[in-house]
Coordinates of C-alpha atoms and ligand atoms in Angstrom, one line a residue:
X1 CA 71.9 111.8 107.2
X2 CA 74.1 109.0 105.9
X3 CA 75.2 109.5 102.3
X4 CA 75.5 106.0 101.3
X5 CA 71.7 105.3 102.0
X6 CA 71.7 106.8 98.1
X7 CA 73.1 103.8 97.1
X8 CA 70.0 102.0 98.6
X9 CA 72.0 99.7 101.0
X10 CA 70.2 97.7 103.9
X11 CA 69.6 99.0 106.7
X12 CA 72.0 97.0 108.7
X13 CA 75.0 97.5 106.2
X14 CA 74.2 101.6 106.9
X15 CA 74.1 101.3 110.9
X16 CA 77.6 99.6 110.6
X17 CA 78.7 102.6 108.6
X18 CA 77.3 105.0 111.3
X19 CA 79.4 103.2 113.7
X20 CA 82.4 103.7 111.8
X21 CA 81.3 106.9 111.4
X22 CA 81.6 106.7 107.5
X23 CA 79.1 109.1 106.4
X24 CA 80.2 110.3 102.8
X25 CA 81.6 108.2 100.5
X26 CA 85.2 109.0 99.2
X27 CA 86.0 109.4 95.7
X28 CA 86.7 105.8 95.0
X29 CA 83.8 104.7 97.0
X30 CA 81.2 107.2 94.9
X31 CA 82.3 105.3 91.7
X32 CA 83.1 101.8 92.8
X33 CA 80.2 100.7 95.6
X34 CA 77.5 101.6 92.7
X35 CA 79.6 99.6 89.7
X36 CA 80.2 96.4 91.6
X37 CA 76.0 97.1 93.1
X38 CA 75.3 95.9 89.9
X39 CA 77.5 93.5 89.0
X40 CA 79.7 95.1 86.8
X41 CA 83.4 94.0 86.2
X42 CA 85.9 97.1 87.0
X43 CA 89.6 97.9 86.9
X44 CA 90.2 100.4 89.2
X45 CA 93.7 102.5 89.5
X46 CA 93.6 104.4 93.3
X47 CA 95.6 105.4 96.2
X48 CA 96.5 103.6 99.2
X49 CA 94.5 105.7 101.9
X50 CA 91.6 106.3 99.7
X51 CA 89.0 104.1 101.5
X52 CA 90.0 101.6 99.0
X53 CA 88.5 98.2 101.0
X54 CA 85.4 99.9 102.1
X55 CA 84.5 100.5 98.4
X56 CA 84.7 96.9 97.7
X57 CA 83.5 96.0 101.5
X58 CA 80.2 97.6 101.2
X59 CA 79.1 96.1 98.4
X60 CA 80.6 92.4 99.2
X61 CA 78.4 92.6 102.4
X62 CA 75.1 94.0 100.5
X63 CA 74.9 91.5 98.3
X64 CA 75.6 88.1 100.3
X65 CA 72.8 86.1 100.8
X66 CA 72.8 85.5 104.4
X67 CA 71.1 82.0 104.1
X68 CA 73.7 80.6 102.1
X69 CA 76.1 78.6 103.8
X70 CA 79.4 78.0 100.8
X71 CA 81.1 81.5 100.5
X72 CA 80.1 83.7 98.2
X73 CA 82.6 86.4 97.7
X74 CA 86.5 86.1 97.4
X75 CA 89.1 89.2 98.1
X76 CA 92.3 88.0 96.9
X77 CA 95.8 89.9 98.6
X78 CA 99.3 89.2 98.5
X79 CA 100.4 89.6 102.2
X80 CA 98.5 88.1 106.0
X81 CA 99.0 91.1 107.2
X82 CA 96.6 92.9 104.6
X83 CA 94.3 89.7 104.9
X84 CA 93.7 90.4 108.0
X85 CA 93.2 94.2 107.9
X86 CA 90.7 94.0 105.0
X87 CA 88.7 90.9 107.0
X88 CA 88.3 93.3 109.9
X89 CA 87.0 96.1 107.4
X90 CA 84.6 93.6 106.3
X91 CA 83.9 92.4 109.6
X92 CA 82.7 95.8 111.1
X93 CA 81.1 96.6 107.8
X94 CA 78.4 93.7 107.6
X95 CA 78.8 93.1 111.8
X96 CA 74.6 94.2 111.2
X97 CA 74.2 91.8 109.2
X98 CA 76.4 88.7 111.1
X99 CA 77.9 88.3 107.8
X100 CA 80.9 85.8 108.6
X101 CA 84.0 86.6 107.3
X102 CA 87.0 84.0 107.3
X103 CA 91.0 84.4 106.3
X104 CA 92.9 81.6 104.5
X105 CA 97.2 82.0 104.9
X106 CA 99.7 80.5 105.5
X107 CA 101.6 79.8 108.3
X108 CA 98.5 79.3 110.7
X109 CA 96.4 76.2 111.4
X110 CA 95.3 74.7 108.0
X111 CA 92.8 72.5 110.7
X112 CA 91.1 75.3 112.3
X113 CA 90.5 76.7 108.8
X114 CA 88.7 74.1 107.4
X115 CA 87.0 73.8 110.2
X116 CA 86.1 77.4 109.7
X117 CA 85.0 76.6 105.9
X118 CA 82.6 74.0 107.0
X119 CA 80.4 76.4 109.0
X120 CA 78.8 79.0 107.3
X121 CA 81.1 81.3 105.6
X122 CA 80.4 84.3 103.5
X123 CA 83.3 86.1 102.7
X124 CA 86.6 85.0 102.2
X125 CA 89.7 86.4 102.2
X126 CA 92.7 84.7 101.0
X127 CA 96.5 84.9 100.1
X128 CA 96.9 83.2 96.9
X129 CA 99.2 80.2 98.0
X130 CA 96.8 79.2 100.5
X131 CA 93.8 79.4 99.2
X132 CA 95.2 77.3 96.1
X133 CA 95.5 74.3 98.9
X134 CA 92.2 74.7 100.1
X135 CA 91.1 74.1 96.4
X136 CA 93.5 71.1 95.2
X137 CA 92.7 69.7 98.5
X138 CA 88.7 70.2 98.1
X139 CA 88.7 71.9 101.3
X140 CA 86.5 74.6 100.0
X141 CA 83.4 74.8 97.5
X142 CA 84.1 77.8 95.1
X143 CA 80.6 77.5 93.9
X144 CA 78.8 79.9 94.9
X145 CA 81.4 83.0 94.5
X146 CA 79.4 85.7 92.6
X147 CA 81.8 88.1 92.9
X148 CA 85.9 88.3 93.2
X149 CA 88.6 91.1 94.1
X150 CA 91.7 91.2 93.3
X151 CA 93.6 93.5 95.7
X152 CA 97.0 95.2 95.6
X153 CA 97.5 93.1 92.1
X154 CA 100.8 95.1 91.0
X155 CA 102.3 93.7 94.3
X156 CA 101.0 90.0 94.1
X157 CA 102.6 90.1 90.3
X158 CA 105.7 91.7 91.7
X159 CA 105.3 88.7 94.6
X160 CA 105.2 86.3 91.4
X161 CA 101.7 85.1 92.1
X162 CA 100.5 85.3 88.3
X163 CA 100.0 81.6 87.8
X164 CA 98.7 80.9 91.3
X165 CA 96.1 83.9 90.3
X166 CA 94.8 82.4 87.2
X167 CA 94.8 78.6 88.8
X168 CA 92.8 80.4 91.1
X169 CA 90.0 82.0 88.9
X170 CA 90.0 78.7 86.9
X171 CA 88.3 77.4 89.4
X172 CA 85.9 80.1 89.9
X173 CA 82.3 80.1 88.1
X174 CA 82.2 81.4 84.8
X175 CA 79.7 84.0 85.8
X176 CA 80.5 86.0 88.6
X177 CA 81.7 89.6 89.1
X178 CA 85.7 90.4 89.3
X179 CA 87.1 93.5 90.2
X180 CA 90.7 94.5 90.0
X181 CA 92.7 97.0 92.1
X182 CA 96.0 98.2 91.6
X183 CA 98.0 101.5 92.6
X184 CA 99.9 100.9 89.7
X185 CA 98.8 99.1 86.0
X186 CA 102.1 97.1 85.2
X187 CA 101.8 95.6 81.8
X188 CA 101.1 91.8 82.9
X189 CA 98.1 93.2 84.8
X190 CA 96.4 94.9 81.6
X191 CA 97.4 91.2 80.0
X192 CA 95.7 89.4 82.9
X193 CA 92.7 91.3 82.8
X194 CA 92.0 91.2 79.4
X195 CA 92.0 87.6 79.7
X196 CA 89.6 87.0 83.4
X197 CA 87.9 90.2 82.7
X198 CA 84.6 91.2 80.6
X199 CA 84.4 94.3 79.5
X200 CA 85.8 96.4 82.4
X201 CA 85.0 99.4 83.6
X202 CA 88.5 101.2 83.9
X203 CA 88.3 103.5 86.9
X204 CA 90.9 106.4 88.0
X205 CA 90.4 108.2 90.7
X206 CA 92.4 111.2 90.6
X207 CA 91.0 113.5 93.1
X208 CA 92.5 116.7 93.9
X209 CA 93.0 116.1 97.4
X210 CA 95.3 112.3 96.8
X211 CA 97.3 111.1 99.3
X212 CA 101.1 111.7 97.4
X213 CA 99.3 115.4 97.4
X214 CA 99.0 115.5 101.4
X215 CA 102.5 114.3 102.0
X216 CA 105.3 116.4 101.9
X217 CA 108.4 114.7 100.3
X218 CA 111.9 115.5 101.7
X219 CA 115.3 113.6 101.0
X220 CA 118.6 114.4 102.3
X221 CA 122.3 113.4 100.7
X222 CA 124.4 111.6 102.9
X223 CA 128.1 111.9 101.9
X224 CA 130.4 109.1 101.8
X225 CA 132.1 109.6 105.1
X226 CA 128.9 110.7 106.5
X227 CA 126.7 107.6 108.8
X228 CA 123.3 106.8 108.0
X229 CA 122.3 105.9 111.5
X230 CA 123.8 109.2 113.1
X231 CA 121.9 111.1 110.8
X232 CA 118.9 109.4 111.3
X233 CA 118.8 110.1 115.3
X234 CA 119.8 113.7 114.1
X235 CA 116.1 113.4 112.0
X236 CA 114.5 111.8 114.5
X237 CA 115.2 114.2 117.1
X238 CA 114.7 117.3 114.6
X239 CA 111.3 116.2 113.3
X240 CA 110.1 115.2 116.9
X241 CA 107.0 113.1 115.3
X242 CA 104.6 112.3 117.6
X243 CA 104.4 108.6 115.7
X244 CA 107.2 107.6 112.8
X245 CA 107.7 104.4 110.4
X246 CA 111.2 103.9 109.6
X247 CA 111.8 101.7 106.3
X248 CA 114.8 99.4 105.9
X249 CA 115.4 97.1 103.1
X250 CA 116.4 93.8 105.1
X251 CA 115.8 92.2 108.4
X252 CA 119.3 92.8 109.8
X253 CA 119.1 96.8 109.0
X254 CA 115.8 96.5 110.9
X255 CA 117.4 94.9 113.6
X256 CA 120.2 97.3 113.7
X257 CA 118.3 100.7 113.2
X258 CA 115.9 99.7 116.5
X259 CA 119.1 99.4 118.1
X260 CA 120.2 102.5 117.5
X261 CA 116.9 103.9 118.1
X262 CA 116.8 102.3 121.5
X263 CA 119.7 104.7 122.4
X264 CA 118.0 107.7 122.3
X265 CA 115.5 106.2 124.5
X266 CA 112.8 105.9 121.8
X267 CA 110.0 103.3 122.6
X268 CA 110.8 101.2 119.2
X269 CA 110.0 98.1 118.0
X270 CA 110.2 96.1 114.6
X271 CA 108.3 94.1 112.1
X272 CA 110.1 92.1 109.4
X273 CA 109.2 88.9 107.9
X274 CA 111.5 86.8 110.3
X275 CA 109.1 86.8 112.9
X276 CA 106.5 84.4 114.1
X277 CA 103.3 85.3 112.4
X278 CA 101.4 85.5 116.1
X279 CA 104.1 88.1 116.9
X280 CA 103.6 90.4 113.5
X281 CA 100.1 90.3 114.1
X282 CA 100.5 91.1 117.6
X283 CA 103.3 94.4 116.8
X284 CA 100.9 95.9 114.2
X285 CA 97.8 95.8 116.6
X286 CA 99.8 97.3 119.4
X287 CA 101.0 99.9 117.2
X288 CA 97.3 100.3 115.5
X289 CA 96.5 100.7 119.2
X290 CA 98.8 103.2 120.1
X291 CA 101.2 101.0 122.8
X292 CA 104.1 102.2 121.0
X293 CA 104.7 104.9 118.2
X294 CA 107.7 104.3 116.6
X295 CA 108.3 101.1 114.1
X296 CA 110.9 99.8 111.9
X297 CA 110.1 97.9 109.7
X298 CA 110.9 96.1 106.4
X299 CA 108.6 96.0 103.5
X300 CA 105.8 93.6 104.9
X301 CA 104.4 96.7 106.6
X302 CA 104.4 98.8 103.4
X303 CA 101.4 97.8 101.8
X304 CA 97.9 98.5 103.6
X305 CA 99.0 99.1 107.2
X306 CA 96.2 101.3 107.9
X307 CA 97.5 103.3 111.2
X308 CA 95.6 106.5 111.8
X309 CA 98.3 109.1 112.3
X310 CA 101.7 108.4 111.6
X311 CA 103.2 111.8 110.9
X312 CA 106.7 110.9 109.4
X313 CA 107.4 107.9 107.5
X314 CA 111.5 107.4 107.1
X315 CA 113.5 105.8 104.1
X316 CA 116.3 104.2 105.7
X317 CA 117.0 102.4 102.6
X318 CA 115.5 103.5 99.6
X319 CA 113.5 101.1 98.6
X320 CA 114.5 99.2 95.3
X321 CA 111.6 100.2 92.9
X322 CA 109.5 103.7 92.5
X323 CA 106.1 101.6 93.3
X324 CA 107.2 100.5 96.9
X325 CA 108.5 104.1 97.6
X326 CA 104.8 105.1 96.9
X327 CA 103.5 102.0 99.0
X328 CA 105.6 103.6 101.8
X329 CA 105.1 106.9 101.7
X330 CA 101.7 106.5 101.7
X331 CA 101.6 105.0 105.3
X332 CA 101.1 108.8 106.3
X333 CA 98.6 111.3 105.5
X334 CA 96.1 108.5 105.5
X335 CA 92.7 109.4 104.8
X336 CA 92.9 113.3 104.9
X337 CA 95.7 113.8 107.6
X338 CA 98.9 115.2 106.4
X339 CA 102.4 114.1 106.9
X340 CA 105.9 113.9 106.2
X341 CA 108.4 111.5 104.2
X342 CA 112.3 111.5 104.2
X343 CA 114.5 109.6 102.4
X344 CA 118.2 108.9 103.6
X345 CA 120.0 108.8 100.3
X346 CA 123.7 107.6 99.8
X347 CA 125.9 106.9 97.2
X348 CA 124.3 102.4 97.7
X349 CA 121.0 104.2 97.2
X350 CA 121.8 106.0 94.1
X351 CA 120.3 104.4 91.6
X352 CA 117.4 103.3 92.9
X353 CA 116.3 106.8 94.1
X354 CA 117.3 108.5 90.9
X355 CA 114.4 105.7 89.2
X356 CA 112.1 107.2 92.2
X357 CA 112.6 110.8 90.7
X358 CA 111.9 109.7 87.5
X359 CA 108.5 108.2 88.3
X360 CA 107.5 110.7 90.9
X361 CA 104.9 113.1 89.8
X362 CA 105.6 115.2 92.9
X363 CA 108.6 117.3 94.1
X364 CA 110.8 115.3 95.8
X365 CA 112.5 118.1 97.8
X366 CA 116.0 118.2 98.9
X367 CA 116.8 119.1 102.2
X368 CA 120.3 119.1 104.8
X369 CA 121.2 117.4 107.5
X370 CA 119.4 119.0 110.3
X371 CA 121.7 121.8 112.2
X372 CA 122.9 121.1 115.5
X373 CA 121.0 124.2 117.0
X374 CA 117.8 122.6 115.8
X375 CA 119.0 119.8 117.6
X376 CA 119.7 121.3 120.7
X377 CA 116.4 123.3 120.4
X378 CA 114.7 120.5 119.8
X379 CA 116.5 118.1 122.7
X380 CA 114.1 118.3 125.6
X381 CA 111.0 118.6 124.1
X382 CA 112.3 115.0 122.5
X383 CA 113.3 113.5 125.5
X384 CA 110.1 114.3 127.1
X385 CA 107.8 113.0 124.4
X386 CA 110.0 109.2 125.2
X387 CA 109.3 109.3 128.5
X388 CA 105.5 110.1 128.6
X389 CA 103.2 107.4 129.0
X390 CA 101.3 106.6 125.7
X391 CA 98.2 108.4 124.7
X392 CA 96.2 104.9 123.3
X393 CA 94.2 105.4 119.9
X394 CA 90.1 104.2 119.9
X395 CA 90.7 100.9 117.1
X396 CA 88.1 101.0 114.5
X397 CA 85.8 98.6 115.3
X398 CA 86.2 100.1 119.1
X399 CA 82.6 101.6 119.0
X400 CA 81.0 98.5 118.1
X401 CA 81.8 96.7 121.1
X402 CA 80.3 99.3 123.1
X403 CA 76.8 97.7 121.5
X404 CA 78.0 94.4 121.0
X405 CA 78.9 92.1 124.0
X406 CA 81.0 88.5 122.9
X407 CA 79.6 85.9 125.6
X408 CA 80.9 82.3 125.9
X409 CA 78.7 79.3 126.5
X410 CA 80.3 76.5 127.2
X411 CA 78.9 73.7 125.6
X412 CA 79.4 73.1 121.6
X413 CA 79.2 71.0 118.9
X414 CA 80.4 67.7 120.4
X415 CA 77.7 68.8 123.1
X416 CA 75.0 68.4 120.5
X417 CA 74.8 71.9 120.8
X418 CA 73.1 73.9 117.8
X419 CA 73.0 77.7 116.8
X420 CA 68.8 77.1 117.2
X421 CA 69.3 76.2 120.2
X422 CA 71.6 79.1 121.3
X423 CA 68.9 81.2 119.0
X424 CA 65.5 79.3 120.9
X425 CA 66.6 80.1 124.6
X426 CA 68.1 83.7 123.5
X427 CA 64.5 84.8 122.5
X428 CA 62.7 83.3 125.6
X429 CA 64.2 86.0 127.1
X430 CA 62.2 89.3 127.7
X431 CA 63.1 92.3 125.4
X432 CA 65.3 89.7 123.3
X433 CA 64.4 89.0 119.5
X434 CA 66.2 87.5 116.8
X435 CA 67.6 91.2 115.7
X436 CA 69.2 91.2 118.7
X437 CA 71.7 87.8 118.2
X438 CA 75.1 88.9 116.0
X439 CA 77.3 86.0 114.8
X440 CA 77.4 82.4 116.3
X441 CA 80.2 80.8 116.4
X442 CA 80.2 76.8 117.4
X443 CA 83.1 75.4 118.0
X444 CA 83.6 72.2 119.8
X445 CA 82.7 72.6 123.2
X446 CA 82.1 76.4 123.4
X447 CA 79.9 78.4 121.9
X448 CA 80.4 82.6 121.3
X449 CA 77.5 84.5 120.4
X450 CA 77.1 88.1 120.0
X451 CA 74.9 90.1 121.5
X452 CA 73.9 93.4 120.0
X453 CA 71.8 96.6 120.9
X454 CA 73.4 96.9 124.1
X455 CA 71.3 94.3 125.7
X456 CA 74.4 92.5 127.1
X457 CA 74.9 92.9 129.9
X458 CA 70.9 91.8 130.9
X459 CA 71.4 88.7 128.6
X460 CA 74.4 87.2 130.2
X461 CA 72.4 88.5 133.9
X462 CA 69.7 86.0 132.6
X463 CA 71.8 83.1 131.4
X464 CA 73.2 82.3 135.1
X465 CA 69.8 81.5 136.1
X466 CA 68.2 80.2 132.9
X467 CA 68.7 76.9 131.2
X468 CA 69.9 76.2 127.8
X469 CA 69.1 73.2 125.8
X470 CA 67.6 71.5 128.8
X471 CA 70.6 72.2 131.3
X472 CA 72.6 75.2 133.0
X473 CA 75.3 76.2 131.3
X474 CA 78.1 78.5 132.2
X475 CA 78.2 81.8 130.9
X476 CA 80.4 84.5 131.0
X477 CA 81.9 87.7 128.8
X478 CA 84.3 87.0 126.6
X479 CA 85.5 89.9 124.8
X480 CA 86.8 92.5 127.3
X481 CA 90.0 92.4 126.3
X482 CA 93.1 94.4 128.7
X483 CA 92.9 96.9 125.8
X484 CA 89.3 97.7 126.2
X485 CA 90.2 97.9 129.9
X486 CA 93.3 100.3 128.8
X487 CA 91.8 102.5 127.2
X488 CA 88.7 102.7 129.8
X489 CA 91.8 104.3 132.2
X490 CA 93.8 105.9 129.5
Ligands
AMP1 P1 91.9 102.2 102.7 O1 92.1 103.0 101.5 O2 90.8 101.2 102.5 O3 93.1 101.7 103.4 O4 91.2 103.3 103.8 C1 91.8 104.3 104.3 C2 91.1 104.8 105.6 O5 89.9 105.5 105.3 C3 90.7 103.7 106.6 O6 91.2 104.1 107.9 C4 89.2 103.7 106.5 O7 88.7 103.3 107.8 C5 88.9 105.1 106.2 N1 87.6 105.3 105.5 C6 87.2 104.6 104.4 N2 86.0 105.0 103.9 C7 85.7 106.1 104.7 C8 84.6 107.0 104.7 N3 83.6 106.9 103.8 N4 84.6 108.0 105.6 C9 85.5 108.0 106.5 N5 86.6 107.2 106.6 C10 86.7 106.2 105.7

């Protein structure tokens, strides 16, 4: 049985869990899903990797209102990157119960966004900057928010987004629910929330079994008239990880590292903030999906970058402040898998790693430069790993589209074309019901509709033959992507 029917949720909310195969609630989740249930205001201190977003997710998706049109919850984050990660988390969590879910950032089409907004929207999820022209523009009506998160706060205070936050809840309702989460409680953020919060609930979770607990820390010295980037291969080679994030502090070390990386015939890429958004979003799903296993990658990819199993996450560069070290670390070992972190530390990095000690909880343990017989030992077995063809990973929402199948219709809105009319000639159809129809999304002269309970494939049969609206439209499958097909032949 499910755990999280105790919480009482619907009945589609708890099929979407099965799918994700989220059967127990985590620590965080135990004492966060029930909280914001009832509308209670919370401050809550957890890991990265702790099944953060679900706890918030779940309860986000239980309590929209399906009829309503104007968005009703708001998850506030500092980077696109974690925008997007958390609206697919809420996505697949209220997929059941077609809850629509859209992202407001920057750098991508202000037009197709309020566009977006104008159709039924539930959720929204929303860098700061952006969001804030939405609302001096009147783009979108905050009305009807009942409920507000604050994600990765330390890092949207460190990003300098205080003001933009409170302009932001300004224009909120006055009564609504707001929960705050942060892996660390900086001063401004107890400040903030005493001002935007009523009498929060302050939440630690401070299992037995955290993340920093699960990852073994390791740094190693590098002498003055020793290179970085030769030990690094030396590392890389020695630790043979079957999938690695290596951290460097700018775009140009990023750029240089991959380099070097290329040389040993690693499969590499990058990820820093100098590249067009379409291709960040592209590098993280490939790597999410297993095309490659080894990134470098500047701090956009610290925070949130939820990839199953990367078993050794590199300092380059240590990073400038203890909190990002934890950001980065904590990339491995996610949700109950172990894993490794090094850090290459040099006479530059000093400083900044001494302040990482300091913080640190945990044993930070020294280690040497790995011996040349470990490297030769260890040579072939590397080489091969390079050259074999990679072993793609399931995404999360994989198993839904098993069930669900995206078709196109082409005729939309400036068709006349209206979701009861999608809805009227979907349930003429024999062993179709309402139940059966996921999200609708009308756009201008195409129309995608869901269609759940594996009835597919016989729906889209039907449609070549069967009218809609009065005329024959043409239909076809729209969501097997070449990943699906990949990984049928992987
Ligand atoms: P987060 O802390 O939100 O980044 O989540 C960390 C990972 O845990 C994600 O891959 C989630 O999909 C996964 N996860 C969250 N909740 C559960 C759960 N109850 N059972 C199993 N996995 C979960």
């Amino acid at each position: 049985m499910n755990k999280f029917l105790y919480f009482g949720l619907d009945d589609s909310i708890i099929r979407s869990l099965d799918v994700l195969n989220y059967l127990e609630p985590t620590e965080v989740q135990k004492v966060v899903v029930p909280s914001l249930l009832e509308g209670k205001d919370l401050i809550v201190k957890s890991q990265t990797g702790s099944g953060k977003t679900a706890s918030f997710g779940i309860p986000l998706c239980e309590r929209v209102e399906w009829e309503e049109r104007a968005p009703q919850a708001l998850v506030l984050t500092p980077t696109r990157e974690l925008a997007l990660q958390i609206k697919e988390e809420i996505f697949n969590i209220g997929r059941y119960k077609r809850i629509k879910v859209e992202c407001l950032f920057g750098k991508s089409s202000y037009q197709s966004q309020v566009k977006n907004l104008k159709q039924r929207t539930h959720i929204v999820v929303a860098t700061p900057g952006r969001l804030l022209d939405h609302i001096s523009r009147g783009t979108i009506d905050l009305s009807k928010i009942k409920t507000v998160i604050i994600d990765e706060a330390d890092e949207m205070f460190a990003m300098g987004f205080v003001e933009q936050i409170e302009q932001v809840l300004k224009a909120l309702p006055k009564h609504r629910t707001m929960a705050l989460f942060s892996a660390t409680m900086p001063e401004a953020i107890k400040k903030l929330s005493k001002r935007f919060l009523k009498n929060p609930e302050l939440i630690e979770i401070k299992s037995a079994n955290t993340t920093e607990k699960r990852i073994l820390q390791q740094y190693i010295r590098i002498e003055r008239e020793q290179s970085k980037e030769k030990i690094l291969k030396k590392v890389m080679i020695a630790e043979n990880p079957d999938s690695s994030l290596i951290f460097c502090n700018t775009k140009i070390m990023v750029e240089t590292v991959t380099k070097e990386l290329k040389h040993l015939g690693m499969a590499i890429e990058m990820l820093h903030g100098g590249l067009e958004q379409k291709d960040r979003t592209q590098i993280i799903q490939d790597f999410k999906r297993g095309y490659f296993n080894y990134l470098v990658a500047t701090d956009v990819a610290a925070r949130g970058i939820d990839v199953a199993d990367i078993s050794l996450v590199v300092n380059y560069d240590v990073p400038d402040n203890p909190e990002t070290y934890v950001h980065r670390i904590g990339r491995t070992a996610r949700f109950e898998n172990s894993g490794k972190a090094i850090s290459l530390v040099n006479y530059h990095d000093k400083r900044s790693f001494d302040a990482i000690l300091t913080a640190q909880n945990h044993l930070i343990e020294e280690v040497s430069v790995p011996t040349e017989a470990k490297i030769e030992k260890n040579k072939l077995s590397f080489g091969k790993k390079q050259t074999q063809k990679p072993k793609l990973r399931k995404e999360k929402g994989f198993d839904f589209n098993q069930e669900i199948m995206k078709i196109h219709i082409n005729a939309g809105k400036k068709t006349k074309m209206r979701p009861g009319d999608v809805v009227g000639a979907l349930c003429q159809i024999d062993g179709m019901t309402a139940e059966d129809i996921g999200v609708i999304d009308l756009m201008d002269i195409s129309t995608f509709v869901e269609i759940l309970n594996g009835k597919g494939p016989m729906v889209l049969k039907t449609l070549q033959t069967m009218p809609i609206k009065g005329r024959m439209r043409r239909v076809s499958r729209s969501n097997e992507t070449n990943y699906e097909r990949d990984l049928k032949e992987n």
